[in-house]
């Protein structure tokens, strides 16, 4: 069962599993905030695995809509985990690099302490803790900077802006790992096949700042828009983001899974777009 199958990650997840017996309820059919609906759907379908990719992903919006953010991102996953526990379904939950504060200078390992700096990060961190309490053998996949076809994402925004503006200002003091949703979907399928448990970090290989990412997007798309580096202070946003949230690939590698570089992922995204 894939919950969140219409999202940026959900769509390629559904495609990856196209040969399998798949249940993909819409958010109208199964709103994860509704404990009884969640329970009924999981009981009825008795899935072997539940991949929970549903979330309230508007990071800035979460700051002003705290109740909704916690209801979807923490209480929803708890509802799913309780039902999964009842039926014995394996659970894989998608979490985020924003559970970290960004003060490290080397890639975050799975055991590093959580210290979220935003409401969104807090919702994800609290969900992780609750899920591990409920189902210690569940799998939590932290990822970052997702991009993909058919949804709002950074490369899409940059390309749209670059088409109408001669220059773009992009922050150069936040470093992370861009992740192409189809590559992550592939890794998630492998994680389920390998019966993975515990926390895993899964991103495309390599890291960059948003400015470097934007530069590469504009260059690869053959546009002559100028990309200018600015600081987060110069472009304030409602939610604070970690200055450094590179996730170490060690946990994924330990399971024999490798993800390609974000530059190669971007090339494929631009071809498919
Ligand atoms: N996007 C990123 O940069 C990023 C980075 C790190 C981690 N993540 C995590 O990766 C996962 C996938 O993110 P994404 O970017 O694919 O998300 P997305 O494109 O925003 O899609 C969110 C999905 O969740 C569903 N949903 C929202 N509220 C729901 C509810 N109350 N009940 C049931 N379903 C609900 C949506 O359904 P509708 O379409 O019907 O609304 C949609 O299928 C999330 O857990 C996210 O937190 C994302």
PDB file of C-alpha atoms and ligand atoms in Angstrom:
ATOM      1  CA  UNK A   1       0.000   0.000   0.000  1.00  0.00           C
ATOM      2  CA  UNK A   2       1.326   3.407  -0.966  1.00  0.00           C
ATOM      3  CA  UNK A   3      -0.146   6.326   0.962  1.00  0.00           C
ATOM      4  CA  UNK A   4       0.618   9.620  -0.780  1.00  0.00           C
ATOM      5  CA  UNK A   5       0.676   8.031  -4.247  1.00  0.00           C
ATOM      6  CA  UNK A   6      -0.263  11.274  -6.032  1.00  0.00           C
ATOM      7  CA  UNK A   7       2.786  13.195  -4.753  1.00  0.00           C
ATOM      8  CA  UNK A   8       6.184  13.954  -6.237  1.00  0.00           C
ATOM      9  CA  UNK A   9       7.618  10.762  -4.747  1.00  0.00           C
ATOM     10  CA  UNK A  10       4.361   8.799  -4.774  1.00  0.00           C
ATOM     11  CA  UNK A  11       4.001   8.855  -8.567  1.00  0.00           C
ATOM     12  CA  UNK A  12       7.357   7.225  -9.371  1.00  0.00           C
ATOM     13  CA  UNK A  13       6.809   4.834  -6.458  1.00  0.00           C
ATOM     14  CA  UNK A  14       3.596   3.631  -8.074  1.00  0.00           C
ATOM     15  CA  UNK A  15       5.441   3.288 -11.414  1.00  0.00           C
ATOM     16  CA  UNK A  16       8.309   1.341  -9.850  1.00  0.00           C
ATOM     17  CA  UNK A  17       5.912  -1.171  -8.353  1.00  0.00           C
ATOM     18  CA  UNK A  18       3.739  -1.455 -11.445  1.00  0.00           C
ATOM     19  CA  UNK A  19       4.102  -5.255 -11.602  1.00  0.00           C
ATOM     20  CA  UNK A  20       3.132  -5.791  -7.968  1.00  0.00           C
ATOM     21  CA  UNK A  21      -0.285  -6.029  -6.366  1.00  0.00           C
ATOM     22  CA  UNK A  22      -0.584  -2.418  -5.307  1.00  0.00           C
ATOM     23  CA  UNK A  23      -3.136  -0.499  -3.267  1.00  0.00           C
ATOM     24  CA  UNK A  24      -2.923   3.269  -3.672  1.00  0.00           C
ATOM     25  CA  UNK A  25      -5.719   5.051  -1.820  1.00  0.00           C
ATOM     26  CA  UNK A  26      -6.250   8.725  -2.616  1.00  0.00           C
ATOM     27  CA  UNK A  27      -6.198  11.296   0.166  1.00  0.00           C
ATOM     28  CA  UNK A  28      -9.974  11.525  -0.188  1.00  0.00           C
ATOM     29  CA  UNK A  29     -10.325   7.774   0.363  1.00  0.00           C
ATOM     30  CA  UNK A  30      -7.814   7.616   3.200  1.00  0.00           C
ATOM     31  CA  UNK A  31      -7.099  10.869   5.005  1.00  0.00           C
ATOM     32  CA  UNK A  32      -4.323   9.852   7.388  1.00  0.00           C
ATOM     33  CA  UNK A  33      -5.659  12.283  10.009  1.00  0.00           C
ATOM     34  CA  UNK A  34      -8.709  10.048  10.363  1.00  0.00           C
ATOM     35  CA  UNK A  35      -7.742   7.160  12.621  1.00  0.00           C
ATOM     36  CA  UNK A  36     -10.797   5.028  11.887  1.00  0.00           C
ATOM     37  CA  UNK A  37     -10.591   5.399   8.106  1.00  0.00           C
ATOM     38  CA  UNK A  38      -6.904   4.514   8.186  1.00  0.00           C
ATOM     39  CA  UNK A  39      -7.595   1.501  10.365  1.00  0.00           C
ATOM     40  CA  UNK A  40     -10.437   0.271   8.174  1.00  0.00           C
ATOM     41  CA  UNK A  41      -8.391   0.560   4.961  1.00  0.00           C
ATOM     42  CA  UNK A  42      -5.381  -1.233   6.415  1.00  0.00           C
ATOM     43  CA  UNK A  43      -7.505  -3.965   7.980  1.00  0.00           C
ATOM     44  CA  UNK A  44      -9.462  -4.510   4.784  1.00  0.00           C
ATOM     45  CA  UNK A  45      -6.438  -4.687   2.480  1.00  0.00           C
ATOM     46  CA  UNK A  46      -3.965  -6.281   4.919  1.00  0.00           C
ATOM     47  CA  UNK A  47      -0.923  -5.056   2.962  1.00  0.00           C
ATOM     48  CA  UNK A  48       2.442  -6.707   3.393  1.00  0.00           C
ATOM     49  CA  UNK A  49       4.181  -3.319   3.256  1.00  0.00           C
ATOM     50  CA  UNK A  50       2.895   0.222   3.743  1.00  0.00           C
ATOM     51  CA  UNK A  51       4.988   3.014   2.250  1.00  0.00           C
ATOM     52  CA  UNK A  52       3.919   6.275   3.829  1.00  0.00           C
ATOM     53  CA  UNK A  53       4.851   9.112   1.470  1.00  0.00           C
ATOM     54  CA  UNK A  54       1.937  11.385   2.413  1.00  0.00           C
ATOM     55  CA  UNK A  55       2.790  14.626   4.159  1.00  0.00           C
ATOM     56  CA  UNK A  56       2.071  18.315   4.456  1.00  0.00           C
ATOM     57  CA  UNK A  57       5.214  19.370   2.565  1.00  0.00           C
ATOM     58  CA  UNK A  58       4.793  23.156   2.457  1.00  0.00           C
ATOM     59  CA  UNK A  59       7.704  23.934   4.791  1.00  0.00           C
ATOM     60  CA  UNK A  60       6.935  27.658   5.060  1.00  0.00           C
ATOM     61  CA  UNK A  61       3.172  27.023   5.269  1.00  0.00           C
ATOM     62  CA  UNK A  62       3.737  24.747   8.283  1.00  0.00           C
ATOM     63  CA  UNK A  63       5.006  27.764  10.272  1.00  0.00           C
ATOM     64  CA  UNK A  64       1.606  29.446  10.107  1.00  0.00           C
ATOM     65  CA  UNK A  65      -0.465  26.269  10.122  1.00  0.00           C
ATOM     66  CA  UNK A  66       1.075  24.412  13.020  1.00  0.00           C
ATOM     67  CA  UNK A  67      -1.980  22.389  13.997  1.00  0.00           C
ATOM     68  CA  UNK A  68      -2.517  21.096  10.471  1.00  0.00           C
ATOM     69  CA  UNK A  69       1.209  20.337  10.102  1.00  0.00           C
ATOM     70  CA  UNK A  70       1.282  18.165  13.231  1.00  0.00           C
ATOM     71  CA  UNK A  71      -2.048  16.535  12.380  1.00  0.00           C
ATOM     72  CA  UNK A  72      -0.811  15.360   8.964  1.00  0.00           C
ATOM     73  CA  UNK A  73       2.912  14.864   9.575  1.00  0.00           C
ATOM     74  CA  UNK A  74       2.960  13.404  13.088  1.00  0.00           C
ATOM     75  CA  UNK A  75      -0.515  12.247  14.113  1.00  0.00           C
ATOM     76  CA  UNK A  76      -1.290  10.809  10.641  1.00  0.00           C
ATOM     77  CA  UNK A  77       1.795   8.564  10.629  1.00  0.00           C
ATOM     78  CA  UNK A  78       0.956   7.477  14.192  1.00  0.00           C
ATOM     79  CA  UNK A  79      -2.525   6.447  12.991  1.00  0.00           C
ATOM     80  CA  UNK A  80      -0.945   4.446  10.172  1.00  0.00           C
ATOM     81  CA  UNK A  81       1.631   2.848  12.481  1.00  0.00           C
ATOM     82  CA  UNK A  82      -1.017   1.796  15.010  1.00  0.00           C
ATOM     83  CA  UNK A  83      -3.040   0.102  12.280  1.00  0.00           C
ATOM     84  CA  UNK A  84       0.094  -1.461  10.754  1.00  0.00           C
ATOM     85  CA  UNK A  85       0.996  -2.865  14.140  1.00  0.00           C
ATOM     86  CA  UNK A  86      -2.453  -4.406  14.487  1.00  0.00           C
ATOM     87  CA  UNK A  87      -2.299  -6.193  11.131  1.00  0.00           C
ATOM     88  CA  UNK A  88       1.443  -6.944  11.173  1.00  0.00           C
ATOM     89  CA  UNK A  89       2.169  -4.845   8.069  1.00  0.00           C
ATOM     90  CA  UNK A  90       5.760  -3.643   7.569  1.00  0.00           C
ATOM     91  CA  UNK A  91       5.980   0.151   7.553  1.00  0.00           C
ATOM     92  CA  UNK A  92       8.341   2.432   5.638  1.00  0.00           C
ATOM     93  CA  UNK A  93       8.009   6.113   6.494  1.00  0.00           C
ATOM     94  CA  UNK A  94       9.573   8.984   4.562  1.00  0.00           C
ATOM     95  CA  UNK A  95      11.260  11.618   6.681  1.00  0.00           C
ATOM     96  CA  UNK A  96      13.462  14.606   6.043  1.00  0.00           C
ATOM     97  CA  UNK A  97      16.898  16.176   6.447  1.00  0.00           C
ATOM     98  CA  UNK A  98      15.100  19.034   8.214  1.00  0.00           C
ATOM     99  CA  UNK A  99      15.081  16.968  11.440  1.00  0.00           C
ATOM    100  CA  UNK A 100      18.682  18.243  11.828  1.00  0.00           C
ATOM    101  CA  UNK A 101      19.825  21.724  12.844  1.00  0.00           C
ATOM    102  CA  UNK A 102      22.503  22.024  10.174  1.00  0.00           C
ATOM    103  CA  UNK A 103      25.380  22.887  12.506  1.00  0.00           C
ATOM    104  CA  UNK A 104      27.523  19.893  11.458  1.00  0.00           C
ATOM    105  CA  UNK A 105      30.261  20.308   8.872  1.00  0.00           C
ATOM    106  CA  UNK A 106      30.344  16.660   7.778  1.00  0.00           C
ATOM    107  CA  UNK A 107      27.495  14.482   6.445  1.00  0.00           C
ATOM    108  CA  UNK A 108      24.766  13.588   8.932  1.00  0.00           C
ATOM    109  CA  UNK A 109      24.766   9.963  10.042  1.00  0.00           C
ATOM    110  CA  UNK A 110      21.531   8.206  10.979  1.00  0.00           C
ATOM    111  CA  UNK A 111      22.376   8.267  14.702  1.00  0.00           C
ATOM    112  CA  UNK A 112      23.117  11.997  14.892  1.00  0.00           C
ATOM    113  CA  UNK A 113      20.791  13.839  17.290  1.00  0.00           C
ATOM    114  CA  UNK A 114      17.670  15.437  15.899  1.00  0.00           C
ATOM    115  CA  UNK A 115      17.331  19.143  16.526  1.00  0.00           C
ATOM    116  CA  UNK A 116      14.772  20.552  14.079  1.00  0.00           C
ATOM    117  CA  UNK A 117      14.674  24.302  13.500  1.00  0.00           C
ATOM    118  CA  UNK A 118      11.264  24.572  11.814  1.00  0.00           C
ATOM    119  CA  UNK A 119       7.716  23.427  12.491  1.00  0.00           C
ATOM    120  CA  UNK A 120       7.934  21.015   9.520  1.00  0.00           C
ATOM    121  CA  UNK A 121      11.187  19.582  10.908  1.00  0.00           C
ATOM    122  CA  UNK A 122       9.618  19.184  14.346  1.00  0.00           C
ATOM    123  CA  UNK A 123       6.612  17.337  12.918  1.00  0.00           C
ATOM    124  CA  UNK A 124       8.914  14.903  11.102  1.00  0.00           C
ATOM    125  CA  UNK A 125      11.233  14.445  14.095  1.00  0.00           C
ATOM    126  CA  UNK A 126       8.322  13.764  16.442  1.00  0.00           C
ATOM    127  CA  UNK A 127       6.790  11.326  13.946  1.00  0.00           C
ATOM    128  CA  UNK A 128      10.082   9.423  13.751  1.00  0.00           C
ATOM    129  CA  UNK A 129      10.268   9.073  17.525  1.00  0.00           C
ATOM    130  CA  UNK A 130       6.644   7.966  17.869  1.00  0.00           C
ATOM    131  CA  UNK A 131       6.901   5.449  15.021  1.00  0.00           C
ATOM    132  CA  UNK A 132      10.068   3.874  16.393  1.00  0.00           C
ATOM    133  CA  UNK A 133       8.355   3.551  19.782  1.00  0.00           C
ATOM    134  CA  UNK A 134       5.299   1.900  18.228  1.00  0.00           C
ATOM    135  CA  UNK A 135       7.092  -0.321  15.697  1.00  0.00           C
ATOM    136  CA  UNK A 136      10.825  -0.600  16.481  1.00  0.00           C
ATOM    137  CA  UNK A 137      11.410  -2.582  13.282  1.00  0.00           C
ATOM    138  CA  UNK A 138       9.852   0.032  11.004  1.00  0.00           C
ATOM    139  CA  UNK A 139      12.003   1.638   8.320  1.00  0.00           C
ATOM    140  CA  UNK A 140      12.473   5.409   8.283  1.00  0.00           C
ATOM    141  CA  UNK A 141      13.941   6.819   5.102  1.00  0.00           C
ATOM    142  CA  UNK A 142      15.257  10.362   5.429  1.00  0.00           C
ATOM    143  CA  UNK A 143      15.679  12.162   2.159  1.00  0.00           C
ATOM    144  CA  UNK A 144      16.239  15.752   1.004  1.00  0.00           C
ATOM    145  CA  UNK A 145      15.633  18.352  -1.705  1.00  0.00           C
ATOM    146  CA  UNK A 146      13.270  16.175  -3.762  1.00  0.00           C
ATOM    147  CA  UNK A 147      12.643  16.995  -7.393  1.00  0.00           C
ATOM    148  CA  UNK A 148      10.656  15.193 -10.045  1.00  0.00           C
ATOM    149  CA  UNK A 149       8.182  15.334 -12.874  1.00  0.00           C
ATOM    150  CA  UNK A 150       4.627  16.578 -12.435  1.00  0.00           C
ATOM    151  CA  UNK A 151       4.932  18.509  -9.203  1.00  0.00           C
ATOM    152  CA  UNK A 152       6.226  21.710  -7.717  1.00  0.00           C
ATOM    153  CA  UNK A 153       9.967  21.409  -7.210  1.00  0.00           C
ATOM    154  CA  UNK A 154      13.102  23.556  -7.280  1.00  0.00           C
ATOM    155  CA  UNK A 155      14.309  22.847 -10.858  1.00  0.00           C
ATOM    156  CA  UNK A 156      10.788  23.469 -12.180  1.00  0.00           C
ATOM    157  CA  UNK A 157      10.597  26.813 -10.344  1.00  0.00           C
ATOM    158  CA  UNK A 158      14.067  27.868 -11.535  1.00  0.00           C
ATOM    159  CA  UNK A 159      13.284  26.990 -15.164  1.00  0.00           C
ATOM    160  CA  UNK A 160       9.996  28.904 -15.056  1.00  0.00           C
ATOM    161  CA  UNK A 161      11.664  31.975 -13.498  1.00  0.00           C
ATOM    162  CA  UNK A 162      14.673  31.765 -15.823  1.00  0.00           C
ATOM    163  CA  UNK A 163      12.339  31.877 -18.816  1.00  0.00           C
ATOM    164  CA  UNK A 164      11.092  35.333 -17.849  1.00  0.00           C
ATOM    165  CA  UNK A 165      13.945  36.979 -15.916  1.00  0.00           C
ATOM    166  CA  UNK A 166      17.481  37.925 -16.973  1.00  0.00           C
ATOM    167  CA  UNK A 167      18.893  37.214 -13.483  1.00  0.00           C
ATOM    168  CA  UNK A 168      17.975  35.151 -10.427  1.00  0.00           C
ATOM    169  CA  UNK A 169      19.124  35.481  -6.807  1.00  0.00           C
ATOM    170  CA  UNK A 170      19.542  32.114  -5.105  1.00  0.00           C
ATOM    171  CA  UNK A 171      20.766  31.310  -1.596  1.00  0.00           C
ATOM    172  CA  UNK A 172      24.315  30.039  -1.347  1.00  0.00           C
ATOM    173  CA  UNK A 173      24.520  29.291   2.384  1.00  0.00           C
ATOM    174  CA  UNK A 174      22.400  26.142   2.571  1.00  0.00           C
ATOM    175  CA  UNK A 175      24.059  22.911   1.467  1.00  0.00           C
ATOM    176  CA  UNK A 176      22.253  19.634   0.886  1.00  0.00           C
ATOM    177  CA  UNK A 177      21.691  16.737  -1.503  1.00  0.00           C
ATOM    178  CA  UNK A 178      19.213  17.117  -4.362  1.00  0.00           C
ATOM    179  CA  UNK A 179      17.271  13.880  -4.848  1.00  0.00           C
ATOM    180  CA  UNK A 180      15.449  12.773  -7.970  1.00  0.00           C
ATOM    181  CA  UNK A 181      12.148  11.164  -6.964  1.00  0.00           C
ATOM    182  CA  UNK A 182      12.426   8.184  -9.412  1.00  0.00           C
ATOM    183  CA  UNK A 183      15.900   7.364  -8.042  1.00  0.00           C
ATOM    184  CA  UNK A 184      14.555   7.483  -4.498  1.00  0.00           C
ATOM    185  CA  UNK A 185      11.552   5.348  -5.505  1.00  0.00           C
ATOM    186  CA  UNK A 186      13.930   2.720  -6.875  1.00  0.00           C
ATOM    187  CA  UNK A 187      15.944   2.730  -3.644  1.00  0.00           C
ATOM    188  CA  UNK A 188      12.737   2.386  -1.594  1.00  0.00           C
ATOM    189  CA  UNK A 189      11.669  -0.686  -3.568  1.00  0.00           C
ATOM    190  CA  UNK A 190      15.096  -2.203  -2.884  1.00  0.00           C
ATOM    191  CA  UNK A 191      14.810  -1.349   0.807  1.00  0.00           C
ATOM    192  CA  UNK A 192      11.484  -3.193   1.017  1.00  0.00           C
ATOM    193  CA  UNK A 193      12.907  -6.168  -0.882  1.00  0.00           C
ATOM    194  CA  UNK A 194      15.822  -6.251   1.559  1.00  0.00           C
ATOM    195  CA  UNK A 195      13.432  -6.051   4.497  1.00  0.00           C
ATOM    196  CA  UNK A 196      15.258  -2.958   5.776  1.00  0.00           C
ATOM    197  CA  UNK A 197      14.595  -1.670   9.266  1.00  0.00           C
ATOM    198  CA  UNK A 198      15.672   1.365  11.263  1.00  0.00           C
ATOM    199  CA  UNK A 199      16.753   4.745   9.937  1.00  0.00           C
ATOM    200  CA  UNK A 200      18.274   4.991   6.458  1.00  0.00           C
ATOM    201  CA  UNK A 201      19.525   8.099   4.631  1.00  0.00           C
ATOM    202  CA  UNK A 202      18.701   8.050   0.914  1.00  0.00           C
ATOM    203  CA  UNK A 203      19.642  10.887  -1.449  1.00  0.00           C
ATOM    204  CA  UNK A 204      21.366  11.234  -4.792  1.00  0.00           C
ATOM    205  CA  UNK A 205      25.152  11.245  -4.457  1.00  0.00           C
ATOM    206  CA  UNK A 206      27.037  14.529  -4.086  1.00  0.00           C
ATOM    207  CA  UNK A 207      25.980  17.820  -2.536  1.00  0.00           C
ATOM    208  CA  UNK A 208      25.626  21.472  -3.451  1.00  0.00           C
ATOM    209  CA  UNK A 209      24.065  24.734  -2.348  1.00  0.00           C
ATOM    210  CA  UNK A 210      20.759  25.923  -3.811  1.00  0.00           C
ATOM    211  CA  UNK A 211      22.788  28.486  -5.799  1.00  0.00           C
ATOM    212  CA  UNK A 212      25.037  25.763  -7.267  1.00  0.00           C
ATOM    213  CA  UNK A 213      21.971  23.640  -8.021  1.00  0.00           C
ATOM    214  CA  UNK A 214      20.290  26.572  -9.795  1.00  0.00           C
ATOM    215  CA  UNK A 215      23.467  27.334 -11.770  1.00  0.00           C
ATOM    216  CA  UNK A 216      23.598  23.737 -12.991  1.00  0.00           C
ATOM    217  CA  UNK A 217      19.892  23.748 -13.891  1.00  0.00           C
ATOM    218  CA  UNK A 218      20.238  26.924 -15.963  1.00  0.00           C
ATOM    219  CA  UNK A 219      23.477  25.733 -17.595  1.00  0.00           C
ATOM    220  CA  UNK A 220      22.132  22.258 -18.410  1.00  0.00           C
ATOM    221  CA  UNK A 221      18.970  23.739 -19.865  1.00  0.00           C
ATOM    222  CA  UNK A 222      21.099  25.924 -22.144  1.00  0.00           C
ATOM    223  CA  UNK A 223      19.705  29.199 -20.773  1.00  0.00           C
ATOM    224  CA  UNK A 224      21.764  32.370 -20.395  1.00  0.00           C
ATOM    225  CA  UNK A 225      20.024  33.630 -17.245  1.00  0.00           C
ATOM    226  CA  UNK A 226      22.520  34.937 -14.693  1.00  0.00           C
ATOM    227  CA  UNK A 227      22.342  33.193 -11.311  1.00  0.00           C
ATOM    228  CA  UNK A 228      23.591  35.327  -8.412  1.00  0.00           C
ATOM    229  CA  UNK A 229      24.566  33.942  -4.988  1.00  0.00           C
ATOM    230  CA  UNK A 230      22.859  35.562  -1.986  1.00  0.00           C
ATOM    231  CA  UNK A 231      22.599  34.779   1.727  1.00  0.00           C
ATOM    232  CA  UNK A 232      19.519  33.405   3.523  1.00  0.00           C
ATOM    233  CA  UNK A 233      19.418  36.751   5.358  1.00  0.00           C
ATOM    234  CA  UNK A 234      18.971  38.539   2.047  1.00  0.00           C
ATOM    235  CA  UNK A 235      16.076  36.239   1.081  1.00  0.00           C
ATOM    236  CA  UNK A 236      14.220  35.636   4.364  1.00  0.00           C
ATOM    237  CA  UNK A 237      11.615  32.849   4.474  1.00  0.00           C
ATOM    238  CA  UNK A 238       9.102  32.018   7.239  1.00  0.00           C
ATOM    239  CA  UNK A 239      10.790  28.676   8.081  1.00  0.00           C
ATOM    240  CA  UNK A 240      14.423  28.441   9.077  1.00  0.00           C
ATOM    241  CA  UNK A 241      16.383  25.883   7.021  1.00  0.00           C
ATOM    242  CA  UNK A 242      19.555  24.029   8.081  1.00  0.00           C
ATOM    243  CA  UNK A 243      22.754  25.595   6.691  1.00  0.00           C
ATOM    244  CA  UNK A 244      24.139  22.095   6.131  1.00  0.00           C
ATOM    245  CA  UNK A 245      21.950  19.024   5.798  1.00  0.00           C
ATOM    246  CA  UNK A 246      24.026  16.640   3.711  1.00  0.00           C
ATOM    247  CA  UNK A 247      22.941  13.087   4.566  1.00  0.00           C
ATOM    248  CA  UNK A 248      25.623  10.407   4.649  1.00  0.00           C
ATOM    249  CA  UNK A 249      25.101   7.526   2.192  1.00  0.00           C
ATOM    250  CA  UNK A 250      26.655   5.070   4.674  1.00  0.00           C
ATOM    251  CA  UNK A 251      23.395   3.485   5.854  1.00  0.00           C
ATOM    252  CA  UNK A 252      22.216   2.882   2.285  1.00  0.00           C
ATOM    253  CA  UNK A 253      25.599   1.522   1.197  1.00  0.00           C
ATOM    254  CA  UNK A 254      25.605  -0.862   4.149  1.00  0.00           C
ATOM    255  CA  UNK A 255      22.506  -2.408   2.565  1.00  0.00           C
ATOM    256  CA  UNK A 256      24.217  -2.667  -0.821  1.00  0.00           C
ATOM    257  CA  UNK A 257      22.266   0.204  -2.401  1.00  0.00           C
ATOM    258  CA  UNK A 258      23.910   3.062  -4.329  1.00  0.00           C
ATOM    259  CA  UNK A 259      22.190   6.106  -5.792  1.00  0.00           C
ATOM    260  CA  UNK A 260      23.553   8.012  -8.813  1.00  0.00           C
ATOM    261  CA  UNK A 261      24.913  11.562  -8.641  1.00  0.00           C
ATOM    262  CA  UNK A 262      22.480  14.470  -8.506  1.00  0.00           C
ATOM    263  CA  UNK A 263      24.043  15.923 -11.691  1.00  0.00           C
ATOM    264  CA  UNK A 264      23.226  12.772 -13.654  1.00  0.00           C
ATOM    265  CA  UNK A 265      19.767  12.770 -12.045  1.00  0.00           C
ATOM    266  CA  UNK A 266      19.249  16.374 -13.179  1.00  0.00           C
ATOM    267  CA  UNK A 267      20.218  15.447 -16.752  1.00  0.00           C
ATOM    268  CA  UNK A 268      17.555  12.730 -16.805  1.00  0.00           C
ATOM    269  CA  UNK A 269      14.965  15.066 -15.237  1.00  0.00           C
ATOM    270  CA  UNK A 270      15.632  17.690 -17.934  1.00  0.00           C
ATOM    271  CA  UNK A 271      15.294  15.060 -20.692  1.00  0.00           C
ATOM    272  CA  UNK A 272      12.015  13.762 -19.296  1.00  0.00           C
ATOM    273  CA  UNK A 273      10.511  17.130 -18.457  1.00  0.00           C
TER     274      UNK A 273
HETATM  275  N1  LIG B   1       9.652  17.550  -1.243  1.00  0.00           N
HETATM  276  C1  LIG B   1      10.833  17.534  -0.613  1.00  0.00           C
HETATM  277  O1  LIG B   1      11.762  18.296  -0.931  1.00  0.00           O
HETATM  278  C2  LIG B   1      11.050  16.567   0.521  1.00  0.00           C
HETATM  279  C3  LIG B   1      12.295  16.560   1.191  1.00  0.00           C
HETATM  280  C4  LIG B   1      12.488  15.654   2.225  1.00  0.00           C
HETATM  281  C5  LIG B   1      11.486  14.776   2.580  1.00  0.00           C
HETATM  282  N2  LIG B   1      10.291  14.823   1.931  1.00  0.00           N
HETATM  283  C6  LIG B   1       9.250  13.868   2.337  1.00  0.00           C
HETATM  284  O2  LIG B   1       9.035  12.986   1.266  1.00  0.00           O
HETATM  285  C7  LIG B   1       7.673  12.540   1.264  1.00  0.00           C
HETATM  286  C8  LIG B   1       7.061  12.765  -0.096  1.00  0.00           C
HETATM  287  O3  LIG B   1       7.079  14.159  -0.371  1.00  0.00           O
HETATM  288  P1  LIG B   1       6.508  14.749  -1.739  1.00  0.00           P
HETATM  289  O4  LIG B   1       7.351  15.924  -2.082  1.00  0.00           O
HETATM  290  O5  LIG B   1       6.307  13.642  -2.700  1.00  0.00           O
HETATM  291  O6  LIG B   1       5.089  15.289  -1.264  1.00  0.00           O
HETATM  292  P2  LIG B   1       3.946  15.986  -2.139  1.00  0.00           P
HETATM  293  O7  LIG B   1       4.312  16.008  -3.578  1.00  0.00           O
HETATM  294  O8  LIG B   1       3.605  17.259  -1.459  1.00  0.00           O
HETATM  295  O9  LIG B   1       2.733  14.964  -1.988  1.00  0.00           O
HETATM  296  C9  LIG B   1       2.127  14.793  -0.753  1.00  0.00           C
HETATM  297  C10 LIG B   1       1.211  13.605  -0.815  1.00  0.00           C
HETATM  298  O10 LIG B   1       0.597  13.460   0.457  1.00  0.00           O
HETATM  299  C11 LIG B   1      -0.810  13.351   0.260  1.00  0.00           C
HETATM  300  N3  LIG B   1      -1.486  13.876   1.444  1.00  0.00           N
HETATM  301  C12 LIG B   1      -1.407  15.127   1.969  1.00  0.00           C
HETATM  302  N4  LIG B   1      -2.176  15.223   3.060  1.00  0.00           N
HETATM  303  C13 LIG B   1      -2.755  14.005   3.237  1.00  0.00           C
HETATM  304  C14 LIG B   1      -3.657  13.484   4.186  1.00  0.00           C
HETATM  305  N5  LIG B   1      -4.136  14.232   5.192  1.00  0.00           N
HETATM  306  N6  LIG B   1      -4.038  12.194   4.056  1.00  0.00           N
HETATM  307  C15 LIG B   1      -3.584  11.429   3.042  1.00  0.00           C
HETATM  308  N7  LIG B   1      -2.715  11.857   2.111  1.00  0.00           N
HETATM  309  C16 LIG B   1      -2.322  13.150   2.214  1.00  0.00           C
HETATM  310  C17 LIG B   1      -1.082  14.167  -0.993  1.00  0.00           C
HETATM  311  O11 LIG B   1      -2.349  13.813  -1.536  1.00  0.00           O
HETATM  312  P3  LIG B   1      -3.161  14.865  -2.470  1.00  0.00           P
HETATM  313  O12 LIG B   1      -2.348  15.008  -3.722  1.00  0.00           O
HETATM  314  O13 LIG B   1      -4.459  14.219  -2.705  1.00  0.00           O
HETATM  315  O14 LIG B   1      -3.229  16.130  -1.676  1.00  0.00           O
HETATM  316  C18 LIG B   1       0.094  13.719  -1.853  1.00  0.00           C
HETATM  317  O15 LIG B   1      -0.142  12.455  -2.405  1.00  0.00           O
HETATM  318  C19 LIG B   1       6.990  13.325   2.382  1.00  0.00           C
HETATM  319  O16 LIG B   1       6.988  12.548   3.548  1.00  0.00           O
HETATM  320  C20 LIG B   1       7.909  14.506   2.594  1.00  0.00           C
HETATM  321  O17 LIG B   1       7.802  15.028   3.893  1.00  0.00           O
HETATM  322  C21 LIG B   1      10.056  15.670   0.904  1.00  0.00           C
END
